[in-house]
Coordinates of C-alpha atoms and ligand atoms in Angstrom, one line a residue:
M399 CA -2.5 53.2 -45.5
A400 CA -5.3 50.7 -45.0
L401 CA -7.2 51.3 -41.8
E402 CA -6.2 47.9 -40.4
E403 CA -2.5 48.6 -40.8
M404 CA -2.9 51.7 -38.6
Q405 CA -4.2 49.5 -35.7
F406 CA -2.1 48.3 -32.9
W407 CA -0.3 45.0 -33.7
F408 CA 2.2 42.9 -31.6
T409 CA 4.7 40.8 -33.5
E410 CA 6.0 37.6 -32.0
R411 CA 9.3 36.6 -33.6
Q412 CA 9.5 32.8 -34.0
T413 CA 12.4 32.1 -36.4
R414 CA 14.4 34.4 -38.7
G415 CA 11.7 33.9 -41.3
Y416 CA 8.5 33.4 -39.4
R417 CA 6.5 35.8 -37.2
I418 CA 3.1 35.8 -35.7
Q419 CA 1.1 39.0 -35.4
W420 CA -1.7 39.7 -32.9
R421 CA -4.0 42.7 -33.0
L422 CA -4.2 44.2 -29.5
K423 CA -6.9 46.1 -27.8
A424 CA -4.5 47.2 -25.0
I425 CA -1.2 46.5 -23.2
L426 CA -2.5 46.1 -19.6
H427 CA 0.9 45.7 -17.9
Q428 CA 4.6 45.7 -18.9
E429 CA 7.6 45.3 -16.7
K430 CA 11.2 44.0 -16.7
T431 CA 11.5 41.4 -13.9
K432 CA 14.7 40.0 -12.5
F433 CA 14.5 37.2 -15.1
Q434 CA 12.5 38.4 -18.1
E435 CA 10.4 41.0 -20.0
L436 CA 6.8 40.4 -18.8
A437 CA 3.7 41.8 -20.4
I438 CA -0.1 41.2 -20.1
V439 CA -1.9 42.2 -23.2
D440 CA -5.6 42.1 -24.3
T441 CA -5.9 40.6 -27.8
Y442 CA -8.9 40.7 -30.2
D443 CA -9.2 37.0 -30.8
F444 CA -7.7 35.2 -27.7
G445 CA -8.6 37.5 -24.8
R446 CA -5.9 38.4 -22.4
A447 CA -2.5 36.8 -22.7
L448 CA 0.8 36.5 -20.7
L449 CA 3.9 37.3 -22.7
L450 CA 7.5 36.5 -21.5
D451 CA 10.4 37.9 -23.5
G452 CA 7.9 38.6 -26.3
V453 CA 6.5 35.1 -26.6
I454 CA 2.9 34.2 -25.8
Q455 CA 2.7 31.8 -22.8
V456 CA -1.0 31.5 -22.2
T457 CA -4.1 33.1 -23.5
E458 CA -7.6 33.1 -21.9
K459 CA -9.1 31.5 -25.0
D460 CA -6.9 28.4 -25.5
H461 CA -4.8 27.9 -22.3
F462 CA -7.0 25.0 -21.3
I463 CA -5.7 22.8 -24.2
Y464 CA -2.0 23.1 -23.1
N465 CA -2.8 23.0 -19.4
E466 CA -5.1 20.0 -19.6
M467 CA -2.8 18.0 -21.8
I468 CA 0.4 18.6 -19.7
S469 CA -1.5 17.6 -16.6
H470 CA -4.1 14.9 -17.2
I471 CA -2.0 12.6 -19.3
P472 CA 0.7 12.1 -16.6
M473 CA -1.9 12.3 -13.8
S474 CA -4.0 9.5 -15.4
T475 CA -0.9 7.4 -16.1
H476 CA -0.1 7.2 -12.4
P477 CA -2.7 5.1 -10.6
Q478 CA -2.6 7.1 -7.3
P479 CA -0.8 10.5 -7.7
E480 CA -0.5 12.0 -4.2
Y481 CA 2.6 14.2 -4.3
V482 CA 3.0 16.3 -7.4
L483 CA 5.7 18.9 -8.4
I484 CA 5.3 21.5 -11.0
I485 CA 8.4 23.3 -12.2
G486 CA 7.5 26.7 -13.7
G487 CA 3.8 26.9 -14.4
G488 CA 3.5 30.4 -13.0
D489 CA 0.2 31.1 -14.6
G490 CA -1.4 28.4 -12.4
G491 CA -3.2 26.6 -15.2
A492 CA -1.5 23.2 -14.7
L493 CA -2.0 23.5 -10.9
K494 CA -5.7 24.0 -11.4
E495 CA -6.0 20.8 -13.5
I496 CA -3.9 18.7 -11.0
L497 CA -6.1 19.8 -8.1
K498 CA -9.0 18.1 -9.8
Y499 CA -7.6 14.7 -8.6
P500 CA -9.0 13.7 -5.2
S501 CA -5.9 11.5 -4.6
V502 CA -3.6 14.5 -4.5
K503 CA -2.3 15.5 -1.1
R504 CA 0.0 18.3 -2.0
V505 CA 1.2 20.1 -5.1
D506 CA 4.5 21.9 -4.9
M507 CA 4.8 24.6 -7.6
V508 CA 8.3 26.0 -8.1
E509 CA 8.3 29.1 -10.2
I510 CA 11.4 31.2 -10.6
D511 CA 9.7 34.5 -11.1
E512 CA 7.3 35.8 -8.5
R513 CA 6.2 38.6 -10.8
V514 CA 4.6 36.0 -13.2
I515 CA 2.5 34.7 -10.3
A516 CA 1.5 38.2 -9.1
N517 CA 0.5 39.4 -12.5
C518 CA -1.4 36.3 -13.4
Q519 CA -3.3 36.5 -10.2
K520 CA -4.2 40.1 -11.0
Y521 CA -4.9 39.9 -14.7
L522 CA -5.7 36.2 -15.4
P523 CA -7.8 35.2 -12.4
N524 CA -9.7 32.5 -14.3
I525 CA -6.5 30.6 -14.9
S526 CA -4.7 31.3 -11.7
D527 CA -7.5 31.1 -9.2
Q528 CA -6.3 27.9 -7.5
M529 CA -3.0 29.3 -6.3
T530 CA -4.4 29.8 -2.8
H531 CA -5.9 26.3 -2.6
P532 CA -4.9 24.6 0.7
K533 CA -3.1 21.7 -1.1
A534 CA -1.1 24.2 -3.2
N535 CA 2.4 25.0 -2.0
I536 CA 3.9 27.8 -4.0
I537 CA 7.7 28.1 -3.9
I538 CA 9.7 30.9 -5.5
D539 CA 12.9 29.3 -6.5
D540 CA 14.9 28.1 -9.5
G541 CA 13.6 24.7 -10.5
L542 CA 17.0 23.1 -10.9
S543 CA 18.3 24.2 -7.5
F544 CA 15.0 23.2 -5.8
I545 CA 15.0 19.7 -7.2
K546 CA 18.7 18.9 -6.8
N547 CA 18.4 17.6 -3.2
K548 CA 15.0 15.9 -3.5
K549 CA 15.0 12.1 -3.4
D550 CA 12.0 9.7 -3.8
A551 CA 9.6 12.5 -3.1
Y552 CA 7.0 12.8 -5.9
D553 CA 4.6 10.6 -7.8
V554 CA 4.3 13.0 -10.7
I555 CA 6.6 15.9 -11.9
I556 CA 5.4 18.3 -14.5
V557 CA 7.9 20.6 -16.2
D558 CA 5.8 23.4 -17.4
S559 CA 8.6 25.7 -18.5
S560 CA 8.9 28.5 -21.0
D561 CA 11.0 27.9 -24.1
P562 CA 14.7 27.1 -23.7
V563 CA 15.9 30.7 -23.5
G564 CA 16.7 32.7 -20.4
P565 CA 16.0 31.0 -17.1
A566 CA 14.5 27.9 -18.7
I567 CA 17.6 26.7 -20.7
Q568 CA 18.7 24.5 -17.9
L569 CA 15.3 22.8 -17.7
F570 CA 16.0 21.2 -21.1
E571 CA 19.4 19.7 -20.1
R572 CA 20.5 16.4 -18.8
P573 CA 21.6 17.4 -15.2
F574 CA 18.1 18.6 -14.6
Y575 CA 16.5 15.4 -15.9
E576 CA 18.9 13.4 -13.7
S577 CA 17.6 15.3 -10.7
V578 CA 14.0 14.7 -11.9
L579 CA 14.7 11.0 -12.0
Q580 CA 16.1 11.0 -8.5
A581 CA 13.2 13.1 -7.1
L582 CA 10.5 10.7 -8.4
K583 CA 9.4 7.8 -6.4
E584 CA 10.1 4.3 -7.7
D585 CA 6.9 4.3 -9.9
G586 CA 7.0 8.0 -10.7
V587 CA 6.0 9.7 -13.9
M588 CA 7.3 13.0 -15.4
V589 CA 6.3 15.1 -18.3
C590 CA 7.7 18.1 -20.0
Q591 CA 6.6 20.4 -22.9
S592 CA 9.0 19.6 -25.7
E593 CA 8.1 22.3 -28.2
S594 CA 6.9 22.3 -31.8
P595 CA 7.9 19.3 -33.9
F596 CA 7.6 21.6 -36.9
F597 CA 9.9 24.4 -35.9
Y598 CA 12.0 22.9 -33.1
E599 CA 12.7 19.4 -34.2
D600 CA 16.1 19.4 -32.6
I601 CA 14.7 20.2 -29.2
L602 CA 12.2 17.4 -29.3
G603 CA 14.9 15.0 -30.6
D604 CA 17.4 16.0 -27.9
V605 CA 14.8 15.8 -25.0
T606 CA 13.7 12.4 -26.2
K607 CA 17.3 11.1 -26.5
T608 CA 18.3 12.3 -23.0
L609 CA 15.2 10.9 -21.4
K610 CA 15.6 7.5 -23.1
H611 CA 19.1 7.3 -21.5
L612 CA 17.5 7.8 -18.0
F613 CA 14.0 6.2 -18.0
P614 CA 12.8 2.8 -19.2
I615 CA 9.6 4.2 -20.7
V616 CA 9.5 7.4 -22.8
R617 CA 6.4 8.4 -24.8
T618 CA 5.8 11.5 -27.0
Y619 CA 2.3 12.8 -27.4
L620 CA 0.8 15.7 -29.2
A621 CA -1.9 18.4 -28.9
V622 CA -3.1 21.2 -31.1
V623 CA -2.6 24.6 -29.4
P624 CA -3.7 27.4 -31.7
T625 CA -1.5 30.1 -30.2
Y626 CA 1.8 28.2 -30.3
P627 CA 3.9 28.3 -33.5
S628 CA 2.5 25.7 -36.1
G629 CA -0.2 24.7 -33.7
L630 CA 1.2 21.2 -33.3
W631 CA 2.7 20.9 -29.9
S632 CA 4.7 18.0 -28.3
F633 CA 4.9 16.7 -24.8
T634 CA 7.3 14.0 -23.6
L635 CA 6.3 11.7 -20.8
A636 CA 9.0 9.6 -19.1
S637 CA 8.1 6.9 -16.6
K638 CA 9.8 4.5 -14.3
K639 CA 7.0 1.8 -14.3
W640 CA 3.7 2.8 -15.8
D641 CA 3.4 2.7 -19.6
P642 CA 0.5 4.8 -21.0
L643 CA 0.3 2.5 -24.0
Q644 CA -0.6 -0.4 -21.6
K645 CA -3.3 1.5 -19.8
D646 CA -6.8 0.3 -19.7
I647 CA -8.6 3.5 -20.5
S648 CA -12.0 2.2 -19.2
I649 CA -10.7 2.7 -15.6
L650 CA -9.3 6.2 -16.2
P651 CA -10.9 9.1 -14.3
E652 CA -13.0 11.6 -16.4
P653 CA -12.1 15.0 -14.8
D654 CA -14.1 18.0 -15.7
T655 CA -12.3 19.3 -18.8
K656 CA -12.8 21.1 -22.1
Y657 CA -10.2 19.3 -24.3
Y658 CA -8.9 16.2 -22.6
T659 CA -11.1 13.0 -22.5
R660 CA -10.4 9.4 -21.7
N661 CA -10.5 8.5 -25.4
I662 CA -8.0 11.3 -26.1
Y663 CA -5.6 9.6 -23.6
H664 CA -4.6 6.8 -26.1
S665 CA -5.1 8.7 -29.3
V666 CA -2.5 11.4 -28.6
F667 CA 0.3 8.8 -28.5
A668 CA -0.4 7.8 -32.1
L669 CA 2.3 9.9 -33.9
P670 CA 2.4 11.3 -37.4
R671 CA 5.4 9.7 -39.2
M672 CA 7.3 13.0 -39.3
V673 CA 7.2 13.1 -35.4
D674 CA 7.8 9.4 -35.0
D675 CA 11.0 9.9 -37.2
I676 CA 12.2 12.6 -34.9
V677 CA 11.7 10.6 -31.7
S678 CA 12.9 7.3 -33.0
S679 CA 16.2 8.5 -34.5
Ligands
LIG1948 N1 2.5 27.2 -21.1 C1 3.7 27.9 -21.3 C2 4.4 27.7 -22.6 O1 4.9 26.7 -23.0 O2 4.5 28.7 -23.3 C3 4.6 27.9 -20.1 C4 3.9 28.3 -18.9 S1 4.6 29.0 -17.6 C5 4.2 30.7 -17.7 C6 6.4 28.9 -17.8 C7 7.1 29.5 -16.5 O3 8.3 28.8 -16.3 C8 7.4 30.9 -16.5 O4 6.5 31.6 -15.6 C9 8.8 31.1 -16.1 O5 9.1 32.1 -15.2 C10 9.1 29.7 -15.5 N2 10.5 29.3 -15.5 C11 11.4 29.5 -16.4 N3 12.6 29.0 -16.0 C12 12.4 28.5 -14.8 C13 13.3 27.9 -13.8 N4 14.6 27.7 -14.1 N5 12.7 27.4 -12.6 C14 11.4 27.6 -12.4 N6 10.6 28.3 -13.2 C15 11.1 28.7 -14.4

């Protein structure tokens, strides 16, 4: 047997025919929480990573791409975001980006699994270090039950959920998006991660269709996240009033980031034809 095959590899199962393998230095922590299998591993190429139900959620090396793109696009679309809600987001990466906006008065982060938060604080401090910020209000609850009774409460809502399996299934369904619509103020903006257009075309298509029934403006955008299957990742923004395509980018803020820039703001809405076909059908 070649030496490399004797090393310690973790396999992430994506589809029946596609798996991703990671060579690990160590498993730092593993537990079964009330909601999911949680692990923190140390990989050779991406540093430490959080896994939920065997799927990579964030890594030290490339988390900034996903977290910046799920946060700065909606935050820059709204002219004065003050009250922000994150559903999920237990690693704290999106929270950290949102707190870069001086207009923000409070960020409610509703994470179902307190063990995700505790373990990210312990093993991924560079990502989760703003969880104790005075403007951060961390709530342990199910996103759907929390948002059900909220009306006219938020300028921006970010759905930073895991894939639609286990506790996150309901965050991809119409009753949840109806509650998001109701919880947003009259010029509110929401965004959700809508999976890989390559592998999960149906999820992106369904999310877009549902949001188009509810919101006057729905825009898909893309980013390249190396650790997610196929690399190409979609986000769907839905807005009651502000259209990102009408935005004058010269007035946008330039937060301190590693991936997102003002120029990226417009370019990410230019879709490859295969993605445009999915969201236009
Ligand atoms: N960046 C990640 C990705 O797309 O792979 C997602 C980040 S974050 C870790 C996702 C979080 O959503 C998880 O911590 C999970 O516990 C949480 N979550 C799943 N279902 C939820 C629900 N119904 N309400 C609130 N949080 C939920």
